[in-house]
Amino acid sequence: LQEMTASIGGFDHNAQSLRIVTKLEHRYHQFDGLNLTWETLEGLVKHNGPLTGFPGARPLPVAIASYVAKDDLELDHFASAEAQVASLADDIAYNNHDIDDGLRAGLFTVADLEGVPLVGPVFAEVKAEIPGIDESLHIHESVRRLIGLMVGDLLAETRRRISEYAPGTADEVRRLGRPLVAFSAEMRQNDAALKAFLFRHMYRHYKVNRMASKARRVVKDLYRLLLAEPECLPPEWQTLCNGKGSPETGRVVADYIAGMTDRFALDEYRRLFDMQETP
């Protein structure tokens, strides 16, 4: 979608999340969106850190720039402690469950993990403690311990930072100039090494590349067709369009596709391109 919408401002998943909860959802008669608190919206947009006010900051996605023009989310400051926790909790869950998924899918083996800091030693520790352990249980127990170690490190380092910086208010947390919630330096290195391993062995595995290639073709074909023929959109989406090929219609089509699950996208693709399918 980023490629297909480059001429109309592009596509960014964080910006799209903000767009969904402030514009696309319709639950109230008086206004669009979900009526979320400022703190929730701030955390959604800035959970990975400030977006402006530092060297190398990227241009803001259109959806974020247009929203903050009317509601300042203080993009040059960090988000709340709660949002920082959510960001790192997501990292912990994402990485560890990708270890589980990658092993069970056969994209890499336990032996491949031996050289990965923290991960390799934990898998070896479990195997040494429980000789003859079933492979599935070996994976489950190792991942469970890894999650525990990462959570424990996060808690310890965050307590240390709270003691050192002693923020007294939520605004002081935002204006520290650095995260209050964080891994230790050693765990950050371990986390980076794990991400690098997963990138090489999982996210760029040829089987994953093939599926990603198929997905790109589905998204591009859907976008091109619906932009050229918006009358093929469901009626409630057609009413939002402004003629064939217009920027407004392009954004509507992007919103429509972005809201699809994988299964729905494939079903919609078949309905639109397979002559044997019922529209």
GROMACS .gro file of C-alpha atoms in nm:
model
  279
    1LEU     CA    1   0.000   0.000   0.000
    2GLN     CA    2   0.288   0.238   0.067
    3GLU     CA    3   0.407   0.190  -0.290
    4MET     CA    4   0.062   0.222  -0.442
    5THR     CA    5  -0.029   0.535  -0.244
    6ALA     CA    6   0.306   0.717  -0.268
    7SER     CA    7   0.157   0.992  -0.484
    8ILE     CA    8  -0.121   1.067  -0.233
    9GLY     CA    9   0.084   1.071   0.086
   10GLY     CA   10   0.175   0.706   0.127
   11PHE     CA   11   0.068   0.453   0.387
   12ASP     CA   12   0.196   0.400   0.741
   13HIS     CA   13   0.045   0.142   0.975
   14ASN     CA   14   0.076   0.360   1.288
   15ALA     CA   15  -0.082   0.652   1.106
   16GLN     CA   16  -0.357   0.422   0.980
   17SER     CA   17  -0.429   0.313   1.337
   18LEU     CA   18  -0.476   0.677   1.433
   19ARG     CA   19  -0.695   0.731   1.127
   20ILE     CA   20  -0.914   0.435   1.223
   21VAL     CA   21  -0.977   0.543   1.581
   22THR     CA   22  -1.023   0.914   1.504
   23LYS     CA   23  -1.199   0.910   1.168
   24LEU     CA   24  -1.298   0.578   1.012
   25GLU     CA   25  -1.487   0.424   1.303
   26HIS     CA   26  -1.844   0.551   1.332
   27ARG     CA   27  -1.995   0.491   1.673
   28TYR     CA   28  -2.133   0.833   1.766
   29HIS     CA   29  -2.384   1.064   1.604
   30GLN     CA   30  -2.195   1.381   1.694
   31PHE     CA   31  -1.848   1.292   1.568
   32ASP     CA   32  -1.631   1.035   1.395
   33GLY     CA   33  -1.391   0.805   1.576
   34LEU     CA   34  -1.396   0.628   1.910
   35ASN     CA   35  -1.369   0.925   2.150
   36LEU     CA   36  -1.042   0.796   2.298
   37THR     CA   37  -0.844   0.992   2.555
   38TRP     CA   38  -0.550   1.213   2.461
   39GLU     CA   39  -0.318   0.976   2.648
   40THR     CA   40  -0.439   0.677   2.448
   41LEU     CA   41  -0.393   0.855   2.116
   42GLU     CA   42  -0.052   0.982   2.222
   43GLY     CA   43   0.057   0.632   2.316
   44LEU     CA   44  -0.072   0.487   1.992
   45VAL     CA   45   0.130   0.734   1.786
   46LYS     CA   46   0.447   0.764   1.998
   47HIS     CA   47   0.485   0.423   2.165
   48ASN     CA   48   0.821   0.377   1.989
   49GLY     CA   49   0.944   0.723   2.088
   50PRO     CA   50   0.923   1.084   1.966
   51LEU     CA   51   0.849   1.145   1.598
   52THR     CA   52   0.992   1.497   1.573
   53GLY     CA   53   1.256   1.718   1.731
   54PHE     CA   54   1.565   1.504   1.672
   55PRO     CA   55   1.822   1.474   1.390
   56GLY     CA   56   1.708   1.241   1.115
   57ALA     CA   57   1.339   1.258   1.204
   58ARG     CA   58   1.130   1.144   0.911
   59PRO     CA   59   0.850   1.352   0.760
   60LEU     CA   60   0.524   1.285   0.939
   61PRO     CA   61   0.272   1.057   0.771
   62VAL     CA   62  -0.020   1.255   0.634
   63ALA     CA   63  -0.275   1.112   0.878
   64ILE     CA   64  -0.063   1.205   1.180
   65ALA     CA   65   0.030   1.549   1.048
   66SER     CA   66  -0.333   1.636   0.976
   67TYR     CA   67  -0.449   1.515   1.317
   68VAL     CA   68  -0.186   1.696   1.525
   69ALA     CA   69  -0.267   2.019   1.343
   70LYS     CA   70  -0.587   2.026   1.549
   71ASP     CA   71  -0.485   1.822   1.856
   72ASP     CA   72  -0.121   1.853   1.963
   73LEU     CA   73   0.011   1.511   2.066
   74GLU     CA   74   0.351   1.658   2.160
   75LEU     CA   75   0.537   1.451   1.904
   76ASP     CA   76   0.876   1.580   2.020
   77HIS     CA   77   0.837   1.413   2.361
   78PHE     CA   78   0.822   1.052   2.472
   79ALA     CA   79   0.490   0.884   2.542
   80SER     CA   80   0.360   0.790   2.884
   81ALA     CA   81   0.515   0.513   3.091
   82GLU     CA   82   0.214   0.295   3.009
   83ALA     CA   83   0.274   0.334   2.635
   84GLN     CA   84   0.644   0.259   2.681
   85VAL     CA   85   0.553  -0.061   2.868
   86ALA     CA   86   0.314  -0.160   2.589
   87SER     CA   87   0.584  -0.109   2.327
   88LEU     CA   88   0.840  -0.332   2.498
   89ALA     CA   89   0.579  -0.590   2.598
   90ASP     CA   90   0.496  -0.613   2.229
   91ASP     CA   91   0.865  -0.662   2.148
   92ILE     CA   92   0.897  -0.941   2.404
   93ALA     CA   93   0.586  -1.121   2.281
   94TYR     CA   94   0.665  -1.071   1.913
   95ASN     CA   95   1.023  -1.198   1.928
   96ASN     CA   96   0.956  -1.498   2.148
   97HIS     CA   97   0.651  -1.616   1.963
   98ASP     CA   98   0.841  -1.579   1.637
   99ILE     CA   99   1.103  -1.815   1.780
  100ASP     CA  100   0.821  -2.059   1.853
  101ASP     CA  101   0.657  -2.012   1.513
  102GLY     CA  102   0.985  -2.033   1.321
  103LEU     CA  103   1.088  -2.357   1.491
  104ARG     CA  104   0.749  -2.522   1.448
  105ALA     CA  105   0.732  -2.413   1.083
  106GLY     CA  106   1.076  -2.559   1.016
  107LEU     CA  107   1.225  -2.227   0.906
  108PHE     CA  108   1.518  -2.283   1.142
  109THR     CA  109   1.623  -2.535   1.407
  110VAL     CA  110   1.725  -2.531   1.771
  111ALA     CA  111   2.080  -2.594   1.653
  112ASP     CA  112   2.062  -2.273   1.447
  113LEU     CA  113   1.985  -2.083   1.768
  114GLU     CA  114   2.295  -2.201   1.952
  115GLY     CA  115   2.499  -1.893   1.867
  116VAL     CA  116   2.227  -1.641   1.948
  117PRO     CA  117   2.305  -1.465   2.279
  118LEU     CA  118   2.063  -1.546   2.562
  119VAL     CA  119   1.847  -1.766   2.340
  120GLY     CA  120   2.103  -2.038   2.270
  121PRO     CA  121   2.210  -2.073   2.635
  122VAL     CA  122   1.849  -2.095   2.754
  123PHE     CA  123   1.766  -2.374   2.509
  124ALA     CA  124   2.086  -2.554   2.614
  125GLU     CA  125   2.001  -2.507   2.983
  126VAL     CA  126   1.658  -2.663   2.941
  127LYS     CA  127   1.798  -2.959   2.750
  128ALA     CA  128   2.065  -3.017   3.016
  129GLU     CA  129   1.816  -2.994   3.302
  130ILE     CA  130   1.561  -3.227   3.140
  131PRO     CA  131   1.740  -3.499   2.941
  132GLY     CA  132   1.526  -3.653   2.669
  133ILE     CA  133   1.269  -3.373   2.682
  134ASP     CA  134   1.012  -3.381   2.404
  135GLU     CA  135   1.096  -3.133   2.126
  136SER     CA  136   0.767  -2.947   2.158
  137LEU     CA  137   0.807  -2.914   2.535
  138HIS     CA  138   1.169  -2.809   2.487
  139ILE     CA  139   1.056  -2.520   2.271
  140HIS     CA  140   0.770  -2.425   2.503
  141GLU     CA  141   0.981  -2.432   2.820
  142SER     CA  142   1.268  -2.241   2.661
  143VAL     CA  143   1.042  -1.968   2.523
  144ARG     CA  144   0.867  -1.941   2.859
  145ARG     CA  145   1.202  -1.888   3.032
  146LEU     CA  146   1.313  -1.635   2.772
  147ILE     CA  147   0.998  -1.431   2.826
  148GLY     CA  148   1.057  -1.444   3.201
  149LEU     CA  149   1.417  -1.327   3.166
  150MET     CA  150   1.321  -1.039   2.940
  151VAL     CA  151   1.036  -0.929   3.164
  152GLY     CA  152   1.260  -0.952   3.471
  153ASP     CA  153   1.529  -0.743   3.304
  154LEU     CA  154   1.274  -0.484   3.193
  155LEU     CA  155   1.138  -0.451   3.546
  156ALA     CA  156   1.484  -0.424   3.702
  157GLU     CA  157   1.611  -0.162   3.457
  158THR     CA  158   1.291   0.040   3.480
  159ARG     CA  159   1.308   0.040   3.861
  160ARG     CA  160   1.668   0.158   3.836
  161ARG     CA  161   1.571   0.442   3.604
  162ILE     CA  162   1.278   0.545   3.823
  163SER     CA  163   1.517   0.564   4.117
  164GLU     CA  164   1.776   0.759   3.917
  165TYR     CA  165   1.547   1.008   3.743
  166ALA     CA  166   1.271   1.023   4.008
  167PRO     CA  167   0.995   1.163   3.785
  168GLY     CA  168   0.714   1.310   3.991
  169THR     CA  169   0.447   1.343   3.726
  170ALA     CA  170   0.339   1.189   3.397
  171ASP     CA  171   0.461   1.502   3.217
  172GLU     CA  172   0.805   1.461   3.371
  173VAL     CA  173   0.815   1.107   3.232
  174ARG     CA  174   0.737   1.246   2.887
  175ARG     CA  175   1.004   1.514   2.912
  176LEU     CA  176   1.293   1.303   3.042
  177GLY     CA  177   1.454   1.306   2.700
  178ARG     CA  178   1.498   0.928   2.716
  179PRO     CA  179   1.276   0.628   2.786
  180LEU     CA  180   1.189   0.558   3.146
  181VAL     CA  181   1.087   0.202   3.062
  182ALA     CA  182   1.373   0.010   2.904
  183PHE     CA  183   1.587  -0.300   2.886
  184SER     CA  184   1.936  -0.299   3.034
  185ALA     CA  185   2.223  -0.238   2.792
  186GLU     CA  186   2.305  -0.609   2.787
  187MET     CA  187   1.946  -0.709   2.715
  188ARG     CA  188   1.922  -0.449   2.439
  189GLN     CA  189   2.221  -0.615   2.275
  190ASN     CA  190   2.061  -0.958   2.317
  191ASP     CA  191   1.735  -0.827   2.173
  192ALA     CA  192   1.914  -0.678   1.873
  193ALA     CA  193   2.098  -1.006   1.810
  194LEU     CA  194   1.772  -1.201   1.823
  195LYS     CA  195   1.603  -0.959   1.583
  196ALA     CA  196   1.896  -0.992   1.343
  197PHE     CA  197   1.872  -1.371   1.359
  198LEU     CA  198   1.497  -1.369   1.296
  199PHE     CA  199   1.539  -1.126   1.008
  200ARG     CA  200   1.790  -1.352   0.834
  201HIS     CA  201   1.638  -1.690   0.911
  202MET     CA  202   1.265  -1.616   0.924
  203TYR     CA  203   1.150  -1.285   0.779
  204ARG     CA  204   1.374  -1.332   0.473
  205HIS     CA  205   1.334  -1.708   0.443
  206TYR     CA  206   1.255  -1.800   0.084
  207LYS     CA  207   0.919  -1.953   0.181
  208VAL     CA  208   0.821  -1.633   0.361
  209ASN     CA  209   0.947  -1.429   0.065
  210ARG     CA  210   0.721  -1.628  -0.166
  211MET     CA  211   0.417  -1.564   0.050
  212ALA     CA  212   0.507  -1.195   0.078
  213SER     CA  213   0.539  -1.176  -0.300
  214LYS     CA  214   0.193  -1.325  -0.342
  215ALA     CA  215   0.052  -1.082  -0.085
  216ARG     CA  216   0.206  -0.782  -0.263
  217ARG     CA  217   0.049  -0.890  -0.591
  218VAL     CA  218  -0.291  -0.932  -0.429
  219VAL     CA  219  -0.276  -0.587  -0.266
  220LYS     CA  220  -0.152  -0.415  -0.582
  221ASP     CA  221  -0.412  -0.579  -0.804
  222LEU     CA  222  -0.693  -0.497  -0.564
  223TYR     CA  223  -0.579  -0.136  -0.537
  224ARG     CA  224  -0.542  -0.084  -0.912
  225LEU     CA  225  -0.880  -0.236  -0.992
  226LEU     CA  226  -1.076  -0.055  -0.722
  227LEU     CA  227  -0.910   0.278  -0.796
  228ALA     CA  228  -1.000   0.246  -1.164
  229GLU     CA  229  -1.344   0.099  -1.095
  230PRO     CA  230  -1.468   0.228  -0.757
  231GLU     CA  231  -1.816   0.109  -0.854
  232CYS     CA  232  -1.687  -0.239  -0.759
  233LEU     CA  233  -1.657  -0.129  -0.397
  234PRO     CA  234  -1.941  -0.207  -0.154
  235PRO     CA  235  -2.205   0.071  -0.163
  236GLU     CA  236  -2.108   0.227   0.170
  237TRP     CA  237  -1.752   0.272   0.042
  238GLN     CA  238  -1.860   0.399  -0.300
  239THR     CA  239  -2.029   0.697  -0.137
  240LEU     CA  240  -1.692   0.811   0.001
  241CYS     CA  241  -1.522   0.817  -0.339
  242ASN     CA  242  -1.475   1.112  -0.571
  243GLY     CA  243  -1.459   0.962  -0.916
  244LYS     CA  244  -1.227   0.715  -1.081
  245GLY     CA  245  -0.857   0.754  -1.012
  246SER     CA  246  -0.882   1.059  -0.787
  247PRO     CA  247  -0.662   1.104  -0.477
  248GLU     CA  248  -0.973   1.094  -0.258
  249THR     CA  249  -1.078   0.764  -0.410
  250GLY     CA  250  -0.723   0.634  -0.372
  251ARG     CA  251  -0.736   0.700   0.001
  252VAL     CA  252  -1.077   0.532   0.030
  253VAL     CA  253  -0.946   0.226  -0.152
  254ALA     CA  254  -0.639   0.217   0.074
  255ASP     CA  255  -0.863   0.235   0.381
  256TYR     CA  256  -1.078  -0.046   0.246
  257ILE     CA  257  -0.782  -0.275   0.175
  258ALA     CA  258  -0.603  -0.187   0.500
  259GLY     CA  259  -0.904  -0.307   0.697
  260MET     CA  260  -0.900  -0.653   0.539
  261THR     CA  261  -0.786  -0.969   0.709
  262ASP     CA  262  -0.565  -1.198   0.500
  263ARG     CA  263  -0.855  -1.434   0.440
  264PHE     CA  264  -1.094  -1.157   0.338
  265ALA     CA  265  -0.836  -1.009   0.099
  266LEU     CA  266  -0.791  -1.344  -0.074
  267ASP     CA  267  -1.168  -1.397  -0.091
  268GLU     CA  268  -1.217  -1.047  -0.233
  269TYR     CA  269  -0.941  -1.110  -0.485
  270ARG     CA  270  -1.117  -1.425  -0.604
  271ARG     CA  271  -1.452  -1.247  -0.622
  272LEU     CA  272  -1.305  -0.973  -0.837
  273PHE     CA  273  -1.067  -1.168  -1.061
  274ASP     CA  274  -1.190  -1.527  -1.079
  275MET     CA  275  -1.459  -1.565  -1.344
  276GLN     CA  276  -1.589  -1.877  -1.166
  277GLU     CA  277  -1.651  -1.694  -0.838
  278THR     CA  278  -1.978  -1.530  -0.740
  279PRO     CA  279  -1.928  -1.152  -0.692
   0.00000   0.00000   0.00000
